[in-house]
mmCIF file of N, CA and C in Angstrom:
data_model
loop_
_atom_site.group_PDB
_atom_site.id
_atom_site.type_symbol
_atom_site.label_atom_id
_atom_site.label_comp_id
_atom_site.label_asym_id
_atom_site.label_seq_id
_atom_site.Cartn_x
_atom_site.Cartn_y
_atom_site.Cartn_z
ATOM 1 N N MET A 1 13.403 12.860 16.532
ATOM 2 C CA MET A 1 12.375 13.211 17.818
ATOM 3 C C MET A 1 12.031 11.854 17.788
ATOM 4 N N SER A 2 12.106 11.201 18.798
ATOM 5 C CA SER A 2 11.429 10.263 19.423
ATOM 6 C C SER A 2 9.787 9.819 19.748
ATOM 7 N N ARG A 3 8.905 8.880 19.471
ATOM 8 C CA ARG A 3 7.783 8.741 19.428
ATOM 9 C C ARG A 3 7.493 8.091 20.706
ATOM 10 N N PRO A 4 6.142 8.385 21.608
ATOM 11 C CA PRO A 4 6.170 7.060 22.356
ATOM 12 C C PRO A 4 5.974 5.948 22.371
ATOM 13 N N GLN A 5 6.299 4.630 23.015
ATOM 14 C CA GLN A 5 6.237 3.447 23.011
ATOM 15 C C GLN A 5 5.249 2.973 21.901
ATOM 16 N N SER A 6 4.110 3.814 22.716
ATOM 17 C CA SER A 6 2.301 2.966 22.034
ATOM 18 C C SER A 6 2.645 3.173 20.564
ATOM 19 N N ASP A 7 3.001 4.328 19.979
ATOM 20 C CA ASP A 7 3.408 4.553 18.522
ATOM 21 C C ASP A 7 3.999 3.307 17.593
ATOM 22 N N ALA A 8 5.089 3.514 18.583
ATOM 23 C CA ALA A 8 6.058 2.155 17.668
ATOM 24 C C ALA A 8 5.557 0.617 18.121
ATOM 25 N N THR A 9 4.220 0.389 18.762
ATOM 26 C CA THR A 9 3.857 -0.740 18.877
ATOM 27 C C THR A 9 2.766 -0.963 17.795
ATOM 28 N N VAL A 10 1.979 -0.066 18.109
ATOM 29 C CA VAL A 10 1.274 0.483 16.961
ATOM 30 C C VAL A 10 1.955 -0.027 15.380
ATOM 31 N N PHE A 11 2.443 0.962 14.780
ATOM 32 C CA PHE A 11 3.347 0.789 13.835
ATOM 33 C C PHE A 11 4.028 -0.448 13.282
ATOM 34 N N GLN A 12 4.515 -0.879 14.740
ATOM 35 C CA GLN A 12 5.050 -1.948 13.908
ATOM 36 C C GLN A 12 3.832 -3.418 13.725
ATOM 37 N N ALA A 13 3.117 -2.968 14.475
ATOM 38 C CA ALA A 13 1.761 -4.138 14.859
ATOM 39 C C ALA A 13 1.342 -4.205 12.933
ATOM 40 N N ILE A 14 0.987 -3.162 12.218
ATOM 41 C CA ILE A 14 0.454 -3.241 11.026
ATOM 42 C C ILE A 14 1.712 -3.088 9.795
ATOM 43 N N ALA A 15 2.865 -3.429 10.396
ATOM 44 C CA ALA A 15 4.137 -3.514 9.307
ATOM 45 C C ALA A 15 3.971 -4.756 8.991
ATOM 46 N N CYS A 16 3.283 -6.039 9.175
ATOM 47 C CA CYS A 16 3.219 -7.143 8.473
ATOM 48 C C CYS A 16 2.016 -7.681 8.336
ATOM 49 N N PRO A 17 2.031 -8.005 6.717
ATOM 50 C CA PRO A 17 1.146 -7.903 5.895
ATOM 51 C C PRO A 17 0.143 -8.937 6.757
ATOM 52 N N THR A 18 0.609 -10.525 7.422
ATOM 53 C CA THR A 18 -0.650 -10.674 8.097
ATOM 54 C C THR A 18 -1.355 -10.416 9.063
ATOM 55 N N ARG A 19 -0.355 -9.431 10.190
ATOM 56 C CA ARG A 19 -1.347 -8.987 10.871
ATOM 57 C C ARG A 19 -2.604 -8.012 9.980
ATOM 58 N N ARG A 20 -2.014 -7.136 9.338
ATOM 59 C CA ARG A 20 -3.331 -6.390 8.117
ATOM 60 C C ARG A 20 -4.185 -7.409 7.876
ATOM 61 N N ALA A 21 -3.729 -8.430 7.594
ATOM 62 C CA ALA A 21 -5.006 -9.377 6.528
ATOM 63 C C ALA A 21 -5.965 -10.283 8.123
ATOM 64 N N LEU A 22 -5.390 -9.658 9.487
ATOM 65 C CA LEU A 22 -5.936 -10.532 10.555
ATOM 66 C C LEU A 22 -6.924 -9.312 10.441
ATOM 67 N N LEU A 23 -6.507 -7.644 11.227
ATOM 68 C CA LEU A 23 -7.156 -6.968 11.201
ATOM 69 C C LEU A 23 -7.952 -6.764 9.959
ATOM 70 N N ASP A 24 -7.859 -6.906 8.731
ATOM 71 C CA ASP A 24 -9.132 -6.973 7.568
ATOM 72 C C ASP A 24 -10.238 -7.839 8.139
ATOM 73 N N ALA A 25 -9.649 -9.337 8.355
ATOM 74 C CA ALA A 25 -10.657 -10.046 8.791
ATOM 75 C C ALA A 25 -11.699 -9.686 10.045
ATOM 76 N N LEU A 26 -11.034 -8.825 11.154
ATOM 77 C CA LEU A 26 -11.626 -8.707 12.548
ATOM 78 C C LEU A 26 -12.508 -7.503 12.128
ATOM 79 N N SER A 27 -12.532 -6.697 10.849
ATOM 80 C CA SER A 27 -13.025 -5.723 10.565
ATOM 81 C C SER A 27 -14.624 -5.690 10.098
ATOM 82 N N GLY A 28 -15.001 -7.012 10.062
ATOM 83 C CA GLY A 28 -16.047 -7.574 9.950
ATOM 84 C C GLY A 28 -16.971 -7.968 10.839
ATOM 85 N N GLY A 29 -16.587 -8.248 12.257
ATOM 86 C CA GLY A 29 -16.889 -8.607 13.298
ATOM 87 C C GLY A 29 -15.894 -9.635 14.172
ATOM 88 N N GLU A 30 -16.612 -9.940 14.980
ATOM 89 C CA GLU A 30 -15.823 -10.657 15.885
ATOM 90 C C GLU A 30 -15.721 -12.244 15.510
ATOM 91 N N ARG A 31 -14.225 -13.010 15.141
ATOM 92 C CA ARG A 31 -14.019 -13.952 14.677
ATOM 93 C C ARG A 31 -13.448 -15.329 16.001
ATOM 94 N N HIS A 32 -13.506 -16.447 15.813
ATOM 95 C CA HIS A 32 -12.578 -17.087 16.405
ATOM 96 C C HIS A 32 -11.624 -17.626 16.020
ATOM 97 N N VAL A 33 -10.957 -18.749 16.492
ATOM 98 C CA VAL A 33 -9.092 -18.202 15.667
ATOM 99 C C VAL A 33 -9.290 -19.383 14.706
ATOM 100 N N SER A 34 -10.363 -20.439 14.977
ATOM 101 C CA SER A 34 -10.290 -21.160 14.000
ATOM 102 C C SER A 34 -10.833 -20.764 12.498
ATOM 103 N N ALA A 35 -11.719 -19.631 12.371
ATOM 104 C CA ALA A 35 -12.341 -19.067 11.474
ATOM 105 C C ALA A 35 -11.372 -17.827 10.728
ATOM 106 N N LEU A 36 -10.285 -17.386 11.486
ATOM 107 C CA LEU A 36 -8.932 -16.907 11.089
ATOM 108 C C LEU A 36 -8.340 -17.627 10.256
ATOM 109 N N VAL A 37 -7.508 -18.870 10.735
ATOM 110 C CA VAL A 37 -6.857 -19.406 10.410
ATOM 111 C C VAL A 37 -7.852 -20.137 8.821
ATOM 112 N N GLU A 38 -8.670 -20.692 8.810
ATOM 113 C CA GLU A 38 -9.527 -20.574 7.777
ATOM 114 C C GLU A 38 -9.796 -19.771 6.604
ATOM 115 N N GLN A 39 -9.720 -18.284 7.081
ATOM 116 C CA GLN A 39 -9.703 -17.141 5.761
ATOM 117 C C GLN A 39 -8.647 -16.980 5.769
ATOM 118 N N LEU A 40 -7.206 -16.612 6.339
ATOM 119 C CA LEU A 40 -6.277 -16.635 6.062
ATOM 120 C C LEU A 40 -5.489 -17.279 5.071
ATOM 121 N N GLU A 41 -5.780 -18.771 5.843
ATOM 122 C CA GLU A 41 -4.965 -19.896 5.141
ATOM 123 C C GLU A 41 -3.818 -20.300 5.632
ATOM 124 N N VAL A 42 -3.809 -19.810 6.716
ATOM 125 C CA VAL A 42 -2.018 -20.152 7.670
ATOM 126 C C VAL A 42 -2.096 -20.627 8.658
ATOM 127 N N THR A 43 -1.235 -21.240 9.388
ATOM 128 C CA THR A 43 -1.353 -22.480 10.667
ATOM 129 C C THR A 43 -1.877 -21.744 12.056
ATOM 130 N N GLN A 44 -2.782 -22.281 12.521
ATOM 131 C CA GLN A 44 -3.036 -21.725 13.913
ATOM 132 C C GLN A 44 -1.900 -21.195 15.124
ATOM 133 N N SER A 45 -0.910 -21.965 14.537
ATOM 134 C CA SER A 45 0.199 -21.392 15.629
ATOM 135 C C SER A 45 0.736 -19.994 14.997
ATOM 136 N N ALA A 46 0.636 -19.859 13.391
ATOM 137 C CA ALA A 46 0.760 -18.503 12.966
ATOM 138 C C ALA A 46 -0.021 -17.006 13.444
ATOM 139 N N VAL A 47 -1.228 -18.068 12.856
ATOM 140 C CA VAL A 47 -2.687 -16.881 13.503
ATOM 141 C C VAL A 47 -2.242 -16.667 15.153
ATOM 142 N N SER A 48 -2.427 -17.430 16.161
ATOM 143 C CA SER A 48 -1.810 -16.914 17.694
ATOM 144 C C SER A 48 -0.852 -16.104 17.893
ATOM 145 N N GLN A 49 0.343 -16.203 16.933
ATOM 146 C CA GLN A 49 1.458 -15.628 17.466
ATOM 147 C C GLN A 49 1.301 -14.182 16.849
ATOM 148 N N GLN A 50 0.520 -14.127 15.945
ATOM 149 C CA GLN A 50 -0.002 -12.659 15.245
ATOM 150 C C GLN A 50 -1.103 -11.964 15.697
ATOM 151 N N LEU A 51 -1.734 -12.674 16.569
ATOM 152 C CA LEU A 51 -2.786 -12.292 17.421
ATOM 153 C C LEU A 51 -2.464 -11.164 18.703
ATOM 154 N N GLY A 52 -1.391 -12.170 18.846
ATOM 155 C CA GLY A 52 -0.581 -11.663 20.008
ATOM 156 C C GLY A 52 -0.118 -10.844 20.361
ATOM 157 N N VAL A 53 0.555 -10.506 19.005
ATOM 158 C CA VAL A 53 1.404 -9.147 18.641
ATOM 159 C C VAL A 53 0.333 -7.879 18.522
ATOM 160 N N LEU A 54 -1.035 -8.072 17.972
ATOM 161 C CA LEU A 54 -1.733 -7.317 17.748
ATOM 162 C C LEU A 54 -2.523 -6.883 19.253
ATOM 163 N N LYS A 55 -2.955 -8.084 19.622
ATOM 164 C CA LYS A 55 -3.246 -7.654 20.970
ATOM 165 C C LYS A 55 -2.387 -6.790 21.884
ATOM 166 N N SER A 56 -1.627 -7.209 22.134
ATOM 167 C CA SER A 56 -0.169 -6.490 22.768
ATOM 168 C C SER A 56 -0.147 -4.702 22.393
ATOM 169 N N ALA A 57 -0.407 -4.200 20.728
ATOM 170 C CA ALA A 57 -0.671 -3.162 20.518
ATOM 171 C C ALA A 57 -2.004 -2.522 20.997
ATOM 172 N N GLY A 58 -2.729 -3.720 21.004
ATOM 173 C CA GLY A 58 -4.159 -2.803 21.901
ATOM 174 C C GLY A 58 -4.446 -2.995 20.479
ATOM 175 N N LEU A 59 -4.950 -3.543 19.365
ATOM 176 C CA LEU A 59 -5.694 -3.530 18.371
ATOM 177 C C LEU A 59 -6.651 -4.545 18.419
ATOM 178 N N VAL A 60 -6.607 -5.672 19.423
ATOM 179 C CA VAL A 60 -7.640 -6.476 19.318
ATOM 180 C C VAL A 60 -8.017 -6.785 20.635
ATOM 181 N N GLU A 61 -8.852 -7.068 21.190
ATOM 182 C CA GLU A 61 -9.405 -7.736 22.506
ATOM 183 C C GLU A 61 -10.173 -9.243 22.197
ATOM 184 N N GLU A 62 -9.725 -10.041 23.239
ATOM 185 C CA GLU A 62 -10.090 -11.401 23.149
ATOM 186 C C GLU A 62 -10.884 -11.754 24.568
ATOM 187 N N ARG A 63 -11.676 -12.591 24.222
ATOM 188 C CA ARG A 63 -12.849 -12.965 24.641
ATOM 189 C C ARG A 63 -12.628 -14.702 25.030
ATOM 190 N N GLN A 64 -12.716 -15.496 25.846
ATOM 191 C CA GLN A 64 -12.727 -17.066 25.774
ATOM 192 C C GLN A 64 -14.212 -17.088 26.380
ATOM 193 N N GLU A 65 -14.878 -18.383 25.381
ATOM 194 C CA GLU A 65 -16.148 -18.889 25.577
ATOM 195 C C GLU A 65 -16.042 -20.351 25.139
ATOM 196 N N GLY A 66 -15.991 -21.168 26.263
ATOM 197 C CA GLY A 66 -15.895 -22.488 25.989
ATOM 198 C C GLY A 66 -14.263 -22.784 25.836
ATOM 199 N N ARG A 67 -14.085 -23.586 24.595
ATOM 200 C CA ARG A 67 -12.778 -23.593 24.396
ATOM 201 C C ARG A 67 -12.018 -22.973 23.011
ATOM 202 N N PHE A 68 -12.968 -22.246 22.877
ATOM 203 C CA PHE A 68 -12.636 -21.116 21.850
ATOM 204 C C PHE A 68 -12.540 -19.715 22.265
ATOM 205 N N ARG A 69 -11.923 -19.690 21.630
ATOM 206 C CA ARG A 69 -11.157 -17.805 21.948
ATOM 207 C C ARG A 69 -11.942 -16.696 20.699
ATOM 208 N N TYR A 70 -12.252 -15.744 20.793
ATOM 209 C CA TYR A 70 -12.972 -14.813 20.061
ATOM 210 C C TYR A 70 -11.664 -13.302 20.351
ATOM 211 N N TYR A 71 -11.898 -13.311 18.714
ATOM 212 C CA TYR A 71 -10.970 -11.898 18.939
ATOM 213 C C TYR A 71 -11.917 -10.625 17.803
ATOM 214 N N ARG A 72 -12.362 -9.435 18.061
ATOM 215 C CA ARG A 72 -12.169 -8.044 17.794
ATOM 216 C C ARG A 72 -11.649 -7.074 17.919
ATOM 217 N N LEU A 73 -11.770 -6.405 16.941
ATOM 218 C CA LEU A 73 -11.213 -5.699 16.557
ATOM 219 C C LEU A 73 -11.482 -4.659 17.127
ATOM 220 N N ARG A 74 -10.374 -3.702 17.872
ATOM 221 C CA ARG A 74 -10.177 -2.191 18.561
ATOM 222 C C ARG A 74 -9.107 -1.329 17.724
ATOM 223 N N ALA A 75 -10.012 -0.209 16.893
ATOM 224 C CA ALA A 75 -9.276 0.796 16.174
ATOM 225 C C ALA A 75 -9.287 1.903 16.365
ATOM 226 N N GLN A 76 -9.348 2.059 17.613
ATOM 227 C CA GLN A 76 -8.947 3.373 18.313
ATOM 228 C C GLN A 76 -7.354 3.615 18.583
ATOM 229 N N PRO A 77 -6.492 2.737 18.513
ATOM 230 C CA PRO A 77 -4.914 2.635 18.253
ATOM 231 C C PRO A 77 -4.786 3.299 16.876
ATOM 232 N N LEU A 78 -5.713 3.008 15.862
ATOM 233 C CA LEU A 78 -5.179 3.076 14.468
ATOM 234 C C LEU A 78 -4.802 4.602 14.535
ATOM 235 N N LEU A 79 -5.720 5.439 15.389
ATOM 236 C CA LEU A 79 -5.805 6.604 15.209
ATOM 237 C C LEU A 79 -4.392 7.588 15.240
ATOM 238 N N GLU A 80 -3.394 6.715 15.973
ATOM 239 C CA GLU A 80 -2.167 7.238 15.612
ATOM 240 C C GLU A 80 -1.713 7.375 14.538
ATOM 241 N N VAL A 81 -1.856 6.434 13.903
ATOM 242 C CA VAL A 81 -1.597 6.140 12.310
ATOM 243 C C VAL A 81 -2.306 7.082 11.255
ATOM 244 N N HIS A 82 -3.328 7.423 11.815
ATOM 245 C CA HIS A 82 -4.295 8.234 11.154
ATOM 246 C C HIS A 82 -3.601 9.990 11.384
ATOM 247 N N ALA A 83 -3.307 10.167 12.287
ATOM 248 C CA ALA A 83 -2.380 11.670 12.780
ATOM 249 C C ALA A 83 -1.830 11.326 11.723
ATOM 250 N N TRP A 84 -0.904 10.545 12.032
ATOM 251 C CA TRP A 84 0.729 10.693 11.307
ATOM 252 C C TRP A 84 0.306 10.852 10.101
ATOM 253 N N MET A 85 -0.559 10.075 9.118
ATOM 254 C CA MET A 85 0.051 10.204 7.773
ATOM 255 C C MET A 85 -1.096 11.638 7.955
ATOM 256 N N GLU A 86 -1.876 12.210 8.275
ATOM 257 C CA GLU A 86 -2.646 13.451 8.095
ATOM 258 C C GLU A 86 -1.344 14.373 7.840
ATOM 259 N N ARG A 87 -0.246 14.005 8.570
ATOM 260 C CA ARG A 87 0.612 15.284 8.035
ATOM 261 C C ARG A 87 1.057 15.313 6.766
ATOM 262 N N TYR A 88 1.037 14.081 6.203
ATOM 263 C CA TYR A 88 2.040 13.682 4.427
ATOM 264 C C TYR A 88 0.397 14.367 3.261
ATOM 265 N N ARG A 89 -0.823 14.186 4.215
ATOM 266 C CA ARG A 89 -2.098 13.882 3.339
ATOM 267 C C ARG A 89 -1.931 15.191 1.757
ATOM 268 N N ALA A 90 -1.032 16.611 2.294
ATOM 269 C CA ALA A 90 -1.086 17.283 0.853
ATOM 270 C C ALA A 90 -0.259 16.976 0.296
ATOM 271 N N HIS A 91 1.294 16.140 0.423
ATOM 272 C CA HIS A 91 1.858 15.855 -0.344
ATOM 273 C C HIS A 91 1.339 14.029 -1.682
ATOM 274 N N ILE A 92 0.558 13.556 -0.391
ATOM 275 C CA ILE A 92 -0.087 12.275 -1.009
ATOM 276 C C ILE A 92 -1.108 12.557 -2.632
ATOM 277 N N GLU A 93 -1.753 13.676 -2.148
ATOM 278 C CA GLU A 93 -2.799 14.156 -2.950
ATOM 279 C C GLU A 93 -2.611 15.469 -4.215
ATOM 280 N N ARG A 94 -0.939 15.150 -3.975
ATOM 281 C CA ARG A 94 -0.074 16.175 -5.335
ATOM 282 C C ARG A 94 -0.931 16.067 -7.045
#
């Protein structure tokens, strides 16, 4: 059974621990890249690369203000993950 491409993109996006950490950081509100670099203690190029993947999956939105780029969480695509996990809730809660 194949999944729609959007499902694969969201699942692939959250597969990486660094991307999950970025989502966690953005769950507290909009942040600029420098703040994310400082919080995650990874390089700016790594943060930018991982934000690109999250943006492609529709999990973050980007806006530019002056020389800063700000990112915010878009949690709606995570409903796909939630729906998939719900099928296994009975097995998890045993």
